[in-house]
Amino acid sequence: MGARVFISYSHADEGLRDELEVHLAMLKRQGLVDVWHDRRLLAGDHLDWTISKELDEADVILLLVSPNFLASDYCYKIEKGRALERHRQGTARLISVILRPCDWTHTDLAQFLVTPTDGKPITQWPDRDEAFLDVTRQIRRAIEGLEVAGAPQVEHHFIEAAEIEVAEEGPEPQAMPRSSNLRLKKEFSQADRDTFLFETFDFLAKFFQGSLEELQARNEGIETRFRRVDGDCFTATIYQGGTKVAGGTVRAGGMFGSGITWLGNDSGQANSHNESLSVGNDDQKLFLSPMGMPMGGVSRDANLTQEGAAEYLWDLLISPLQGS
């Protein structure tokens, strides 16, 4: 039997949890893991007792950390508290997965190595699949180093028993075994794709404006300008010692179809571009696919998140100042 893996997460992050489970598929196929989370609860299960039981039987406990996770008393105080206790006792392996930017470095999780590499949140990777692959590889290494017990624990204790209502005595509900893989293929309409496109453009505008302001604040002799041309276009300009050294134009839609284009100057010109991002999807999410036109740019096979697209285009703007 594989290692029992307990996933603690906020329901606000259920979509990201689904994506993680997709990447755990090979570990499941190889019989290395048996994954449990609260969506495997059955009608009639006592919530606190069942969750406590699964936490106490887990060989590996994954904490999917986000602002919502830290804000949840149940996730943070109860599930994280018990996970840390078992990790320190050496009876389970705790692995934190940083999903979204949050103040996790000021928690006791900061004492331990987290995933992905360097604690960079999943949502800030240019390609989310690469982020989850990084996490999966680290989970695999941790599991391969475990000596998984052959028999489950017989006795289980409630977490913070004084704060949790104890189940009434009676026969335990007979749970049927079932898969944790219950996600279905998602369908995306043209409206969904258009909404994603323009939400991404608005995110890019805020990202560039904030980044330009911070670049100027941190570097003496640097001046920047963010200019919103219209609802579908903005330009970014960087000056060094009063001389323009970099510029770019970002545009949504336009004559090149339904996508986002990048032009390596701040002219605001609509009939030319050096890179374009088109909206694509798989069976779970929408993403942005670059043409991969600039030398040294990302692969055209990359599936970029909004954050990943923003970082990619920002790199195109700032690279002349970095000698690349």
Coordinates of C-alpha atoms in Angstrom, one line a residue:
M1 CA 0.0 0.0 0.0
G2 CA 1.3 3.5 -0.9
A3 CA 1.9 6.4 1.5
R4 CA -1.3 7.9 2.9
V5 CA -1.3 11.6 1.8
F6 CA -3.6 14.1 3.6
I7 CA -4.2 17.4 1.8
S8 CA -5.1 20.4 4.0
Y9 CA -6.4 23.4 2.0
S10 CA -8.9 26.2 1.9
H11 CA -11.9 25.7 -0.3
A12 CA -11.1 29.0 -2.0
D13 CA -8.1 27.1 -3.5
E14 CA -10.0 24.0 -4.7
G15 CA -9.1 24.7 -8.3
L16 CA -5.4 24.7 -7.5
R17 CA -5.9 21.5 -5.4
D18 CA -7.4 19.8 -8.5
E19 CA -4.4 20.8 -10.6
L20 CA -2.1 19.4 -8.0
E21 CA -3.9 16.1 -8.1
V22 CA -3.5 15.9 -11.8
H23 CA 0.2 16.1 -11.3
L24 CA 0.1 13.4 -8.6
A25 CA -1.4 11.0 -11.2
M26 CA 1.8 9.0 -11.8
L27 CA 2.5 8.6 -8.1
K28 CA -1.0 7.2 -7.8
R29 CA -0.6 4.9 -10.8
Q30 CA 2.6 3.6 -9.4
G31 CA 0.9 2.8 -6.1
L32 CA 3.1 5.2 -4.2
V33 CA 0.3 7.4 -2.8
D34 CA -3.2 7.2 -1.6
V35 CA -4.6 10.8 -1.4
W36 CA -7.3 12.0 1.0
H37 CA -8.9 15.4 1.4
D38 CA -12.3 16.5 2.8
R39 CA -14.0 16.1 -0.6
R40 CA -13.8 12.3 0.1
L41 CA -16.1 12.7 3.1
L42 CA -19.3 10.7 2.8
A43 CA -22.8 11.6 3.9
G44 CA -23.1 10.7 7.5
D45 CA -19.4 11.0 8.3
H46 CA -18.6 13.0 11.5
L47 CA -16.5 15.9 10.1
D48 CA -14.1 16.5 13.0
W49 CA -13.7 12.8 13.9
T50 CA -13.0 11.7 10.3
I51 CA -10.6 14.5 9.5
S52 CA -8.8 13.9 12.8
K53 CA -8.6 10.2 12.0
E54 CA -7.2 10.8 8.5
L55 CA -4.6 13.3 9.9
D56 CA -3.5 10.8 12.5
E57 CA -3.1 8.0 9.9
A58 CA -1.4 10.1 7.2
D59 CA 2.3 9.4 6.3
V60 CA 2.5 12.7 4.4
I61 CA 0.6 15.9 5.1
L62 CA 0.4 18.5 2.4
L63 CA -0.5 22.0 3.5
L64 CA -1.6 24.1 0.5
V65 CA -0.7 27.6 1.8
S66 CA -2.5 30.8 0.7
P67 CA -4.1 33.9 2.3
N68 CA -7.3 31.9 2.7
F69 CA -5.5 29.0 4.4
L70 CA -3.8 31.4 6.9
A71 CA -7.1 33.1 7.6
S72 CA -8.9 29.8 8.3
D73 CA -8.9 28.9 11.9
Y74 CA -9.5 25.2 11.1
C75 CA -6.8 25.0 8.5
Y76 CA -4.2 27.0 10.4
K77 CA -4.9 26.2 14.1
I78 CA -6.1 22.6 13.9
E79 CA -4.8 20.9 10.7
K80 CA -1.5 22.8 10.6
G81 CA -1.1 22.4 14.3
R82 CA -1.5 18.7 14.2
A83 CA 0.6 18.4 11.1
L84 CA 3.5 20.2 12.8
E85 CA 3.1 18.1 15.9
R86 CA 3.4 14.8 14.0
H87 CA 6.2 16.1 11.8
R88 CA 8.3 17.0 14.9
Q89 CA 7.5 13.6 16.4
G90 CA 8.8 12.0 13.3
T91 CA 5.5 10.1 12.7
A92 CA 4.6 12.0 9.5
R93 CA 6.3 14.1 6.9
L94 CA 4.9 17.7 6.5
I95 CA 5.3 19.4 3.1
S96 CA 4.1 23.0 2.6
V97 CA 3.0 24.0 -0.9
I98 CA 2.9 27.8 -1.3
L99 CA -0.1 28.4 -3.7
R100 CA -0.4 32.1 -3.6
P101 CA 1.5 35.1 -2.2
C102 CA 0.9 35.4 1.6
D103 CA 2.6 36.1 4.9
W104 CA 3.7 32.5 5.5
T105 CA 7.3 33.5 6.3
H106 CA 6.1 34.8 9.6
T107 CA 4.5 31.5 10.6
D108 CA 6.3 28.4 12.1
L109 CA 6.2 26.9 8.6
A110 CA 9.2 29.1 7.8
Q111 CA 11.4 26.8 9.9
F112 CA 11.0 24.1 7.2
L113 CA 11.9 23.8 3.6
V114 CA 8.8 24.6 1.5
T115 CA 7.7 23.9 -2.1
P116 CA 7.9 25.0 -4.9
T117 CA 11.7 25.8 -5.0
D118 CA 12.6 29.0 -3.0
G119 CA 9.0 29.3 -1.8
K120 CA 7.9 31.0 -5.0
P121 CA 4.1 30.8 -5.1
I122 CA 2.5 28.5 -7.7
T123 CA 0.5 31.3 -9.2
Q124 CA 3.7 33.4 -9.8
W125 CA 5.4 30.9 -12.0
P126 CA 5.3 31.7 -15.7
D127 CA 4.1 28.1 -16.5
R128 CA 2.0 26.7 -13.7
D129 CA 2.6 23.1 -14.9
E130 CA 6.3 23.6 -14.2
A131 CA 5.5 24.8 -10.7
F132 CA 3.4 21.7 -9.9
L133 CA 6.0 19.4 -11.5
D134 CA 8.6 20.9 -9.2
V135 CA 6.3 20.2 -6.2
T136 CA 5.5 16.7 -7.4
R137 CA 9.2 15.8 -7.7
Q138 CA 9.8 17.0 -4.2
I139 CA 6.8 15.0 -2.9
R140 CA 8.2 11.9 -4.8
R141 CA 11.6 12.3 -3.1
A142 CA 10.0 12.6 0.3
I143 CA 7.9 9.6 -0.2
E144 CA 10.7 7.4 -1.5
G145 CA 12.6 8.2 1.7
L146 CA 9.7 7.0 3.9
E147 CA 9.4 3.6 5.5
V148 CA 5.6 3.4 5.3
A149 CA 4.0 1.5 8.2
G150 CA 2.3 -1.7 7.0
A151 CA -0.7 -1.4 9.4
P152 CA -2.8 1.6 10.2
Q153 CA -3.0 3.0 13.6
V154 CA -5.7 1.5 15.8
E155 CA -6.1 4.3 18.3
H156 CA -6.9 7.9 17.2
H157 CA -7.0 11.1 19.2
F158 CA -9.1 14.2 18.5
I159 CA -7.3 17.4 17.6
E160 CA -7.7 20.0 20.4
A161 CA -10.4 17.9 21.9
A162 CA -11.6 20.6 24.2
E163 CA -12.6 22.7 21.2
I164 CA -14.1 20.0 19.1
E165 CA -17.5 18.3 19.7
V166 CA -17.0 14.6 20.3
A167 CA -19.2 12.3 18.2
E168 CA -22.0 10.5 19.9
E169 CA -21.4 6.9 20.7
G170 CA -22.7 4.5 18.1
P171 CA -21.6 2.5 15.2
E172 CA -19.2 4.2 12.9
P173 CA -20.7 4.8 9.4
Q174 CA -19.5 2.2 6.9
A175 CA -17.6 4.2 4.3
M176 CA -17.4 2.9 0.8
P177 CA -13.9 3.3 -0.8
R178 CA -13.8 5.8 -3.6
S179 CA -11.4 7.8 -5.7
S180 CA -10.3 11.3 -4.9
N181 CA -10.1 12.0 -8.6
L182 CA -13.7 13.3 -9.2
R183 CA -12.9 16.4 -11.3
L184 CA -14.6 16.7 -14.6
K185 CA -13.4 18.3 -17.9
K186 CA -14.3 22.0 -17.9
E187 CA -15.8 23.6 -21.0
F188 CA -14.9 27.2 -21.8
S189 CA -17.1 29.4 -23.9
Q190 CA -16.0 32.3 -26.1
A191 CA -17.4 34.6 -23.4
D192 CA -15.1 32.9 -20.9
R193 CA -12.1 33.3 -23.2
D194 CA -12.9 37.0 -23.8
T195 CA -13.3 37.7 -20.1
F196 CA -10.0 36.0 -19.4
L197 CA -8.3 38.1 -22.1
F198 CA -9.5 41.4 -20.9
E199 CA -9.0 40.6 -17.2
T200 CA -5.4 39.6 -18.2
F201 CA -4.9 42.9 -20.0
D202 CA -6.2 44.9 -16.9
F203 CA -3.8 42.8 -14.7
L204 CA -0.9 43.6 -17.1
A205 CA -1.6 47.3 -16.9
K206 CA -1.6 47.3 -13.1
F207 CA 1.5 45.1 -13.0
F208 CA 3.4 47.4 -15.3
Q209 CA 2.3 50.5 -13.6
G210 CA 3.3 49.2 -10.2
S211 CA 6.6 47.8 -11.4
L212 CA 7.6 51.0 -13.2
E213 CA 6.9 53.0 -10.0
E214 CA 9.0 50.6 -7.9
L215 CA 11.8 50.6 -10.4
Q216 CA 12.0 54.4 -10.3
A217 CA 11.8 54.5 -6.5
R218 CA 14.7 51.9 -6.1
N219 CA 17.1 53.2 -8.7
E220 CA 18.7 56.7 -8.7
G221 CA 18.8 58.3 -12.1
I222 CA 15.9 56.2 -13.4
E223 CA 12.6 57.8 -14.5
T224 CA 9.6 55.8 -15.8
R225 CA 6.3 56.6 -17.5
F226 CA 3.2 54.6 -17.7
R227 CA 0.6 55.8 -20.2
R228 CA -2.9 54.4 -20.7
V229 CA -3.6 55.1 -24.4
D230 CA -7.1 53.8 -24.3
G231 CA -9.1 50.9 -22.8
D232 CA -7.2 48.4 -24.9
C233 CA -3.7 49.8 -25.0
F234 CA -0.9 51.1 -22.6
T235 CA 2.7 52.0 -23.1
A236 CA 5.7 51.8 -20.7
T237 CA 8.9 53.9 -20.9
I238 CA 12.1 53.8 -18.9
Y239 CA 14.6 56.7 -18.9
Q240 CA 18.2 56.6 -17.5
G241 CA 19.9 59.9 -16.9
G242 CA 17.1 61.6 -18.9
T243 CA 17.6 59.3 -22.0
K244 CA 15.0 56.9 -23.1
V245 CA 16.5 53.4 -22.8
A246 CA 13.5 51.1 -23.1
G247 CA 9.9 51.2 -24.1
G248 CA 7.0 48.9 -24.9
T249 CA 3.4 48.9 -26.0
V250 CA 0.9 46.3 -24.8
R251 CA -2.4 46.0 -26.7
A252 CA -5.5 43.7 -26.3
G253 CA -7.3 42.5 -29.4
G254 CA -6.9 44.8 -32.4
M255 CA -6.1 44.0 -36.0
F256 CA -4.1 40.9 -35.0
G257 CA -7.1 39.0 -33.6
S258 CA -8.2 38.0 -30.1
G259 CA -5.0 38.1 -28.2
I260 CA -2.5 40.4 -26.5
T261 CA 0.4 41.9 -28.4
W262 CA 3.8 43.3 -27.4
L263 CA 5.7 46.0 -29.4
G264 CA 9.2 46.8 -28.3
N265 CA 8.8 50.6 -28.3
D266 CA 6.4 53.0 -26.7
S267 CA 4.9 54.4 -30.0
G268 CA 1.5 52.9 -29.3
Q269 CA 1.5 51.7 -32.9
A270 CA -1.4 49.3 -33.6
N271 CA -0.2 47.7 -36.9
S272 CA 3.0 46.0 -35.7
H273 CA 4.2 43.8 -32.9
N274 CA 7.2 41.7 -31.7
E275 CA 5.3 39.1 -29.7
S276 CA 1.7 38.0 -29.2
L277 CA -0.1 35.9 -26.5
S278 CA -3.2 34.0 -27.5
V279 CA -5.8 32.5 -25.1
G280 CA -5.7 28.7 -24.9
N281 CA -7.1 26.1 -22.5
D282 CA -6.7 22.5 -21.4
D283 CA -9.5 20.5 -19.7
Q284 CA -9.1 22.4 -16.4
K285 CA -8.0 26.0 -17.0
L286 CA -7.4 28.9 -19.4
F287 CA -3.9 30.1 -20.1
L288 CA -1.8 32.3 -22.5
S289 CA 0.3 30.8 -25.2
P290 CA 3.2 33.0 -26.6
M291 CA 4.3 32.9 -30.2
G292 CA 7.9 32.8 -28.9
M293 CA 9.1 35.4 -31.4
P294 CA 11.9 37.2 -29.4
M295 CA 15.3 35.5 -29.2
G296 CA 15.7 34.0 -25.8
G297 CA 12.0 34.2 -25.0
V298 CA 9.8 31.5 -23.6
S299 CA 8.9 28.5 -25.6
R300 CA 5.7 28.7 -27.7
D301 CA 4.6 25.5 -25.9
A302 CA 4.5 27.4 -22.6
N303 CA 1.1 27.7 -20.9
L304 CA 1.4 31.1 -19.0
T305 CA -0.7 32.3 -16.1
Q306 CA -1.6 36.0 -15.9
E307 CA 1.3 36.4 -13.6
G308 CA 3.6 34.5 -15.9
A309 CA 2.6 36.6 -18.9
A310 CA 3.2 39.8 -16.9
E311 CA 6.7 38.6 -15.9
Y312 CA 7.5 37.6 -19.4
L313 CA 6.5 40.9 -21.0
W314 CA 8.3 42.8 -18.2
D315 CA 11.4 40.9 -18.9
L316 CA 11.2 42.0 -22.6
L317 CA 11.0 45.6 -21.4
I318 CA 13.7 45.6 -18.8
S319 CA 16.3 43.3 -20.5
P320 CA 18.2 46.2 -22.2
L321 CA 19.0 47.6 -18.8
Q322 CA 20.2 44.2 -17.5
G323 CA 22.7 43.5 -20.3
S324 CA 20.6 40.7 -21.7

